[in-house]
Coordinates of C-alpha atoms in Angstrom, one line a residue:
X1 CA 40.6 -36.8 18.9
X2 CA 39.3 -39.3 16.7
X3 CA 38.0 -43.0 17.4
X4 CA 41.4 -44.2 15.9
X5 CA 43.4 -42.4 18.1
X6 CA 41.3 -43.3 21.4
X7 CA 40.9 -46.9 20.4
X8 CA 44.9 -47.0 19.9
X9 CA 45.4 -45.0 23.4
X10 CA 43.4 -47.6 25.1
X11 CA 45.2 -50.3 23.0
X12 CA 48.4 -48.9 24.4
X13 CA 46.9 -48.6 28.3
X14 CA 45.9 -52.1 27.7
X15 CA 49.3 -53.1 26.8
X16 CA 51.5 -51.5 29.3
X17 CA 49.3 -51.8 32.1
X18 CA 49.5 -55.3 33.1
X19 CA 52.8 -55.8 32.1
X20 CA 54.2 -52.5 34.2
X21 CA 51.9 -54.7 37.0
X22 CA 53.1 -58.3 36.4
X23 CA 56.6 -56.2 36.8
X24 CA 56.0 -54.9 40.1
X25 CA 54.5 -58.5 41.2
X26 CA 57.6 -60.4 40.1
X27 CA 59.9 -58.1 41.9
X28 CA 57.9 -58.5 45.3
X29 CA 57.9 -62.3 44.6
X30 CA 61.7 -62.4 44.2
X31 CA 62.5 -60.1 47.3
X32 CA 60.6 -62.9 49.1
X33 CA 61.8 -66.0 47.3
X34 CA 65.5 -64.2 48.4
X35 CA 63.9 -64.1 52.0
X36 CA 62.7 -67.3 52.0
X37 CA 65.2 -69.6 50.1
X38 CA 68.8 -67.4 50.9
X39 CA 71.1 -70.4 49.8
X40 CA 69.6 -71.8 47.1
X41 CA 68.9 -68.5 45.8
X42 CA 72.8 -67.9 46.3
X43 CA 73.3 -71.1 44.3
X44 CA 70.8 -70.0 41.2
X45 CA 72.0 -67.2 40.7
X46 CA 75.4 -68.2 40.6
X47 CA 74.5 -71.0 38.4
X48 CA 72.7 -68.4 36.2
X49 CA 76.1 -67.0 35.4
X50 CA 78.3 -70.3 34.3
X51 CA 75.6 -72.0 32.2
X52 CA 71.7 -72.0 31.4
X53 CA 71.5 -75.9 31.1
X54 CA 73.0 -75.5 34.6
X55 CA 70.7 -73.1 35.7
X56 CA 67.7 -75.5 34.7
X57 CA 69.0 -78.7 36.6
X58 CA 69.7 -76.2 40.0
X59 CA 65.9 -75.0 39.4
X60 CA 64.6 -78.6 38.9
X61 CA 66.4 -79.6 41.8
X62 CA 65.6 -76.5 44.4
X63 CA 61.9 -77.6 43.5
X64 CA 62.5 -80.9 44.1
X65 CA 64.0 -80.1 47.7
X66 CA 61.5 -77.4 48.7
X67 CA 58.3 -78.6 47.3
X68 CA 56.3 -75.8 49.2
X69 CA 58.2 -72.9 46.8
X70 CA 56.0 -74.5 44.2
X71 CA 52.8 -72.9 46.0
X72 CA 54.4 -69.5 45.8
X73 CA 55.0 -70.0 42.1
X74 CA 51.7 -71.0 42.0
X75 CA 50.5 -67.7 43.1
X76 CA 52.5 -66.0 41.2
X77 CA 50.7 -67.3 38.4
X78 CA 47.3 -67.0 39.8
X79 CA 48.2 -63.1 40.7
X80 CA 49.7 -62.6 37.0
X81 CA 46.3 -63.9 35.5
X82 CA 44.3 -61.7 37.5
X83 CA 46.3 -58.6 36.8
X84 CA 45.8 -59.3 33.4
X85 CA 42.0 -59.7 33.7
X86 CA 41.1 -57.3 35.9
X87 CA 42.9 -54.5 33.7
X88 CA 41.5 -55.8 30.6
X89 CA 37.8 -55.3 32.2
X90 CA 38.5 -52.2 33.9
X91 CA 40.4 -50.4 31.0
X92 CA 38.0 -52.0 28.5
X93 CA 34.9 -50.7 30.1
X94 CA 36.6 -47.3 30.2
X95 CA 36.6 -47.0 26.6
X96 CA 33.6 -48.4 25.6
X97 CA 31.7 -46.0 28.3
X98 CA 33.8 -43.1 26.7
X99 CA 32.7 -44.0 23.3
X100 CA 28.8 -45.2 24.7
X101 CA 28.0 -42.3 26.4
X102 CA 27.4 -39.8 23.8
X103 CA 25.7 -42.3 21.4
X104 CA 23.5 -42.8 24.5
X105 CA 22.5 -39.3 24.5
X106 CA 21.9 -39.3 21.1
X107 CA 19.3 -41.9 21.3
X108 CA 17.7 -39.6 24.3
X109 CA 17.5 -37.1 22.2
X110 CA 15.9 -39.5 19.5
X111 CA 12.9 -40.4 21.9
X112 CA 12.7 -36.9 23.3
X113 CA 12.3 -35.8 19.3
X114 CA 10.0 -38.9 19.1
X115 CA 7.9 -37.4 22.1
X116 CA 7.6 -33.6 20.7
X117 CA 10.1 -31.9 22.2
X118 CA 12.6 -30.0 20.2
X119 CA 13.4 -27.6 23.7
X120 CA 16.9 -29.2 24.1
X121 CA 20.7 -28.8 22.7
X122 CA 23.0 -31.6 21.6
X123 CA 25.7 -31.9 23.9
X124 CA 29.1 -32.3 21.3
X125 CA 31.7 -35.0 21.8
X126 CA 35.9 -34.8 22.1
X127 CA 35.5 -37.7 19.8
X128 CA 35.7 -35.9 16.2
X129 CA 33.5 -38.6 14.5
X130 CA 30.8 -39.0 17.5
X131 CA 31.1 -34.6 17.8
X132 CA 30.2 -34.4 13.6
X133 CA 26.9 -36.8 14.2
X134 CA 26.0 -34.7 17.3
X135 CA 26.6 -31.3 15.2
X136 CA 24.6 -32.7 12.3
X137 CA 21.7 -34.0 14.7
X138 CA 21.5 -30.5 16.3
X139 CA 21.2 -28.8 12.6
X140 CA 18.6 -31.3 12.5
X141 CA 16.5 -30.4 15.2
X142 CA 17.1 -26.8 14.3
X143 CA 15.3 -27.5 11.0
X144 CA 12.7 -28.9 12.8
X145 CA 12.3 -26.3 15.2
X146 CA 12.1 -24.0 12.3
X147 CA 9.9 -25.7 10.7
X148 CA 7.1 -26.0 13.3
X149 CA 7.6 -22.8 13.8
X150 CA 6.6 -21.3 10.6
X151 CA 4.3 -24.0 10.1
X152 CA 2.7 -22.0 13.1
X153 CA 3.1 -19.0 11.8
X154 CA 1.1 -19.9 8.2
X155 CA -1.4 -21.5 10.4
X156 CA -1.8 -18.0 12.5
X157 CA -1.8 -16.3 9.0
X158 CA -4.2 -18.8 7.3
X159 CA -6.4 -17.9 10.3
X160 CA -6.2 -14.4 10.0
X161 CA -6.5 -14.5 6.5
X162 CA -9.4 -16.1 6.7
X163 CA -11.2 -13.5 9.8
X164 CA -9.5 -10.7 7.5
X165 CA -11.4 -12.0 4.3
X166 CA -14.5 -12.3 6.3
X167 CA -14.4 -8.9 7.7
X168 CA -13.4 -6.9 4.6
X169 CA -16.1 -8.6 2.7
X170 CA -18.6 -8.4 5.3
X171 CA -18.6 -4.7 5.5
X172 CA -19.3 -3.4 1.8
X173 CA -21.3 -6.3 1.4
X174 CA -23.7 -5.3 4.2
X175 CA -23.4 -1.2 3.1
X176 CA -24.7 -2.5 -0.8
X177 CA -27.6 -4.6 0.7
X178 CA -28.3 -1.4 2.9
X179 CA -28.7 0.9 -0.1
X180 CA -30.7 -2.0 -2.3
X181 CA -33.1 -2.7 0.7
X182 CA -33.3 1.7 0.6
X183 CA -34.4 1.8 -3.1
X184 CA -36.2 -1.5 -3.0
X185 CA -38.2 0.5 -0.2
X186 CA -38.6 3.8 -2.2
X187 CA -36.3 5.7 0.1
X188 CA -34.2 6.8 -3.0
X189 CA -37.2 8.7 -4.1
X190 CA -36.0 11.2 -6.3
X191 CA -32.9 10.9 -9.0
X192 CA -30.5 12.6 -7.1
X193 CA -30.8 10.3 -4.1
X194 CA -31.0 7.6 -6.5
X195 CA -27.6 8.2 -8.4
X196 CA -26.2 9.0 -4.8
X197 CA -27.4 5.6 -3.9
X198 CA -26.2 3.7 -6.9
X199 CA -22.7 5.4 -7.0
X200 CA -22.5 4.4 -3.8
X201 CA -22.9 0.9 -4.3
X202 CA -20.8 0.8 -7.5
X203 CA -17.8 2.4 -4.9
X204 CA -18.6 -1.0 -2.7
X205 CA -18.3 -2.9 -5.2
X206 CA -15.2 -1.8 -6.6
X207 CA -13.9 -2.2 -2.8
X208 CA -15.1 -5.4 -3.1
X209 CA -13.3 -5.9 -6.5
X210 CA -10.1 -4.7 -5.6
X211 CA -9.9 -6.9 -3.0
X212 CA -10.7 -10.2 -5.1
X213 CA -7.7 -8.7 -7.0
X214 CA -5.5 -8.1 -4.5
X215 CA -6.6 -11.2 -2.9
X216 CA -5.5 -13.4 -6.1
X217 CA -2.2 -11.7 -7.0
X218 CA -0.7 -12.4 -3.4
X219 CA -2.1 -16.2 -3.8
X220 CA -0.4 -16.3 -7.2
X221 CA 2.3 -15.0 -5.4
X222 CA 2.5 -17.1 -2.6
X223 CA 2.2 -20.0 -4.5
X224 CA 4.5 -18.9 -7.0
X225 CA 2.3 -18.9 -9.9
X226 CA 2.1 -15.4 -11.2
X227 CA 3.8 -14.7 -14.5
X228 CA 5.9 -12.1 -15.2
X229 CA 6.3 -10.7 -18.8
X230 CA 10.4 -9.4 -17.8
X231 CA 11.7 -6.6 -20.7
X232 CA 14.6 -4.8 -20.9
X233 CA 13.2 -0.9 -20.4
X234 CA 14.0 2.4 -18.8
X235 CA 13.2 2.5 -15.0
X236 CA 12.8 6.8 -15.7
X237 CA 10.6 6.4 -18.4
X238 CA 8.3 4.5 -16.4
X239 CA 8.8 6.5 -12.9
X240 CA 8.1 9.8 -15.4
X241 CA 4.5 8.1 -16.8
X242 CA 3.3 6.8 -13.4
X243 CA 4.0 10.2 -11.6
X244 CA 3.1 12.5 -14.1
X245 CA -0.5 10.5 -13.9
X246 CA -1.6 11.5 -10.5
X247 CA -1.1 15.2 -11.2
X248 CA -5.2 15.3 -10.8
X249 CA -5.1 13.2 -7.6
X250 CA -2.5 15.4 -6.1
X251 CA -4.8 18.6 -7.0
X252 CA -7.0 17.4 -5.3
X253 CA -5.5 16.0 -2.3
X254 CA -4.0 19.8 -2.1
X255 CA -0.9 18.3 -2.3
X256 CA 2.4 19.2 -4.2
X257 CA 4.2 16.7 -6.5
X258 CA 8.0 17.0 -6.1
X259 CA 10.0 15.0 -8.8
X260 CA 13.8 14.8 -8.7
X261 CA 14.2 12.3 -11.9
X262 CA 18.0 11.8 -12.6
X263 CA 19.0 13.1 -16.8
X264 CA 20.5 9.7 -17.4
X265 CA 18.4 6.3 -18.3
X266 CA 18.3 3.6 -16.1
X267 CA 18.4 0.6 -18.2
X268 CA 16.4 -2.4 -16.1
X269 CA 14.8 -5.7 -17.0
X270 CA 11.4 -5.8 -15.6
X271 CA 7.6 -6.5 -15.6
X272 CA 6.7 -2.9 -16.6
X273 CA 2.9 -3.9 -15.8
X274 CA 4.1 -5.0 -12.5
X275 CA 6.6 -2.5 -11.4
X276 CA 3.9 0.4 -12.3
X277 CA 1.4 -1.4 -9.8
X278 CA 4.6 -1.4 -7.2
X279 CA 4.9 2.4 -8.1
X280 CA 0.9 3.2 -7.8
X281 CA 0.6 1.1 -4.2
X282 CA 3.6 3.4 -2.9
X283 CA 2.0 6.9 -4.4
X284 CA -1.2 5.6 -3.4
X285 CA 0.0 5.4 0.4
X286 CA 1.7 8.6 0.5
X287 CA -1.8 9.6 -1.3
X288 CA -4.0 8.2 1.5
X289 CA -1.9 8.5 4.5
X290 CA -1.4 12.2 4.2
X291 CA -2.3 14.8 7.6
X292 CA -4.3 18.0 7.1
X293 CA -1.2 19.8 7.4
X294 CA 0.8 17.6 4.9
X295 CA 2.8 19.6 2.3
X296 CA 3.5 17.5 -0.7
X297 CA 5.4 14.2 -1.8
X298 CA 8.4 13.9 -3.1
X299 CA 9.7 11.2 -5.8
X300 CA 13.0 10.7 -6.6
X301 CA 14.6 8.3 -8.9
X302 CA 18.5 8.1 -9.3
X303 CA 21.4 5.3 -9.7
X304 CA 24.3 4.2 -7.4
X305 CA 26.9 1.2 -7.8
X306 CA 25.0 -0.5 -10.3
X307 CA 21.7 -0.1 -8.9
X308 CA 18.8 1.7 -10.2
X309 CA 16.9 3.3 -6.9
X310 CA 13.2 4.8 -6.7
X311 CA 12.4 6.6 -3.6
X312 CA 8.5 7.8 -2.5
X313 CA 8.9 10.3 0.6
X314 CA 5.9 12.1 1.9
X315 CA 5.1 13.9 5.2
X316 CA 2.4 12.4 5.9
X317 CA 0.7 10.3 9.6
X318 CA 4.6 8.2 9.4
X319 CA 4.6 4.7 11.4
X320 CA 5.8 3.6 14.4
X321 CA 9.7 2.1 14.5
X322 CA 8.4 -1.0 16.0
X323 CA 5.8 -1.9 13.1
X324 CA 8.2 -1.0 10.1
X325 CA 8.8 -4.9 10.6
X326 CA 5.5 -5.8 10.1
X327 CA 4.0 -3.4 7.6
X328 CA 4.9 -5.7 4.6
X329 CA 3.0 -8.8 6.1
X330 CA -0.5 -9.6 4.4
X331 CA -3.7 -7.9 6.0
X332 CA -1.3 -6.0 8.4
X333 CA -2.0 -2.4 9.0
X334 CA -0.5 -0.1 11.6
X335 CA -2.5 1.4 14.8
X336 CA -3.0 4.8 13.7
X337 CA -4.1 3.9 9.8
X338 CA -6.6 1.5 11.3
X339 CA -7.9 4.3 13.8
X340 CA -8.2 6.9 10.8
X341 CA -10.7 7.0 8.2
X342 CA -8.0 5.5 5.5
X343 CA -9.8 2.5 3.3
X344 CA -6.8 -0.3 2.5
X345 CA -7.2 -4.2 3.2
X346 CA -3.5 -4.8 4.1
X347 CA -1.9 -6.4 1.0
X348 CA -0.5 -3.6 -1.3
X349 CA 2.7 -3.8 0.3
X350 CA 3.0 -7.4 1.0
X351 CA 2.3 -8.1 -2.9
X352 CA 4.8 -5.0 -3.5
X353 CA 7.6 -6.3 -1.8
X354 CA 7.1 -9.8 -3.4
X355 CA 6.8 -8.2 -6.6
X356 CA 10.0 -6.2 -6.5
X357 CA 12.0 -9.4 -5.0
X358 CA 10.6 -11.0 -7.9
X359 CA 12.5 -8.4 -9.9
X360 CA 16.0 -9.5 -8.2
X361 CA 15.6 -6.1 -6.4
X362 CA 14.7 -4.5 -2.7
X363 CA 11.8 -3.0 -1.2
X364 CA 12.2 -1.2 2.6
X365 CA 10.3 1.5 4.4
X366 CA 11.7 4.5 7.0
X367 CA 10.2 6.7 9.4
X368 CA 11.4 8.3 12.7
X369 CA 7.5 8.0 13.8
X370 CA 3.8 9.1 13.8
X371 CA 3.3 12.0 11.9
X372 CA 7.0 12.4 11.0
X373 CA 6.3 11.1 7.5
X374 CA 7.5 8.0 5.2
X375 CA 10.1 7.1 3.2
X376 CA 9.7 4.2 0.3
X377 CA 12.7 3.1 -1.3
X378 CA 12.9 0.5 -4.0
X379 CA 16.5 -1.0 -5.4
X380 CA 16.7 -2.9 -9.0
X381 CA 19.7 -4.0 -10.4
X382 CA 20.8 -2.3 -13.5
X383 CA 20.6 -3.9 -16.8
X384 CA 24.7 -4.5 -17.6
X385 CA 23.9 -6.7 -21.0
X386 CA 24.0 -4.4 -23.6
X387 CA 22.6 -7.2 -26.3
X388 CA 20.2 -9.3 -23.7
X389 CA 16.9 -10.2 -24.7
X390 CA 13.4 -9.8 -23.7
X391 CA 12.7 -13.4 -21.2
X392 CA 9.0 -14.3 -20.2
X393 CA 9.4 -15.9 -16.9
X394 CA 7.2 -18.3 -14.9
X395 CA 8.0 -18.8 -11.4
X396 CA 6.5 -22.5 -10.6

């Protein structure tokens, strides 16, 4: 119902009210003035019927005669008034509780906001005006509540970012300053143990190096900052180069390389630069992640309702149900891959994902467990413009 409609209800119940009372009031009054005064009631009445000047003179008259039927009318009068002012107060302060009350409870909710607390639900209103500003207030507080809550959640990941940092740093850092203090200290006595010790410290360092890397595209990312060069190319072109250049690495992992590349192109606007590094972090996984008695990885790439799809399955240690949620936020890495032996800081598939939503497209994992294997599928878009044009694009 809308204010309107109540204020013209209680307008109404205002209106009727008194007068259905003042009714009921004059009816009692005449039953007794007919008790009271039988004849010259008689005489009005009868009076009433031949003339009204009439009736006025018999009226002036039975007043005149009976000077106590003047207290009745009196109160009469009185009683009338106090009908009226006793309904006006009560039916009055009816509405304006009906129409106070939920205005009240918003400005509880105000101070309880004002306070902190953002635990509570806006209570709606049958007024349609009063129920739209409670409905609006609550989206309010639901913003709010969102919003402490992932301010909470950058603050968790600005701290872990920061112990993460600390700890992936710390370690190489300490292994190079190990092997300097060892050839500082003539340990590394003869040129094998030297190049041993030197190699070693150029493999910390590039640990070190990749993870500046990977450290500054996820802040450009974050912060939206990274620039992406997007061309109009063929996704099986570039799935074709990137595989067929781990042939070595899969030799040597004693792994076999399973391609199942569809004949047709699949025409996409991308960051080739970009999507390859996507490509390498997913081949890479399946790469590292591998068991003793893993077989081989399999990469598919094929189209479907206007999407272009990439797929990067291996049978390797597989992940738990409940962390294939997590797996794409920064520094995470699942139980059993930071139990192993397997060297990864924890951002080549948070910057993946970002990079591939950058791309308008879709980046999801499966696995049925540990040591059931992985599945990596991306989904592009397919490029429909057959003129289009190469775009640079910023995102700032």
């Amino acid at each position: 119902m809308k204010i309107r409609q109540k204020i013209s209800y209680y307008n109404f119940i205002l209106l009727i009210t008194p007068i259905f009372l003042i009714g009921v009031v004059s009816v009692l009054f005449l039953i007794i003035f007919v008790i009271r005064f039988p004849s010259d009631a008689e005489y009005i009445s009868r009076t009433a019927l031949i003339n009204p000047f009439v009736l006025m003179k018999a009226i002036g008259a039975f007043f005149t005669s009976n000077p106590t039927a003047i207290m009745y009318v009196f109160i009469y009068i009185v009683i009338c008034i106090a009908i009226c002012a006793v309904t006006n107060t009560l039916i009055t302060r009816r509405m304006t509780s009906e129409l106070e009350k939920p205005l009240r409870e918003l400005r509880r909710n105000m101070d309880t906001i004002r306070n902190g607390d953002l635990n509570f639900e806006v209570m709606g209103s049958e007024l349609d005006e009063i129920d739209d500003l409670c409905e609006g207030f609550d989206s309010m507080r639901r913003a709010l509540v969102y919003s402490r809550e992932k301010e909470r959640q950058l603050r968790h990941e600005r701290n872990m970012l920061i112990a993460n940092i600390s700890h992936d740093l710390k370690t190489p850092v300490t292994s190079i300053k190990g092997y300097i203090d060892g050839i500082n200290d003539g340990i590394a006595d003869t040129p094998e143990k030297l190049k041993r010790y030197l190699d070693t410290i150029r493999s910390k360092a590039g640990m070190i190096d990749e993870l500046v890397s990977n450290l500054s595209t996820f802040s450009k990312l974050e912060l939206s900052g990274l620039e992406f060069n997007m061309q109009k190319g063929d996704l099986r072109d570039l799935v074709l180069d990137v595989t067929d250049s781990y042939r070595i690495d899969f030799e040597r992992a004693g792994l076999e390389l399973r391609q199942e590349i569809c004949d047709e192109p699949l025409p996409v606007v991308i960051d080739g630069e970009k999507m390859r590094r996507v490509l390498h972090n997913l081949i890479d996984n399946s790469i590292k992640y591998r068991r003793s008695e893993s077989l081989g990885v399999t990469v598919k790439c094929f189209t479907d309702e206007g999407h272009a799809y990439i797929s990067v399955k291996d049978d390797g240690m597989g992940i738990e149900p409940s962390e294939l949620g997590k797996v794409f936020e920064s520094f995470y890495r699942t139980d059993s891959s930071r139990t192993s032996q397997v060297k990864g800081n924890g951002l080549g598939l948070s910057i993946a994902k970002q990079i591939t939503e950058k791309h308008r497209g879709r980046l999801w994992l499966r696995s049925a467990g540990l040591g059931k294997g992985t599945t990596a599928t991306i989904c592009l878009p397919l490029d429909t413009d057959t003129e289009g044009s190469n775009e640079k694009n910023t995102d700032n």
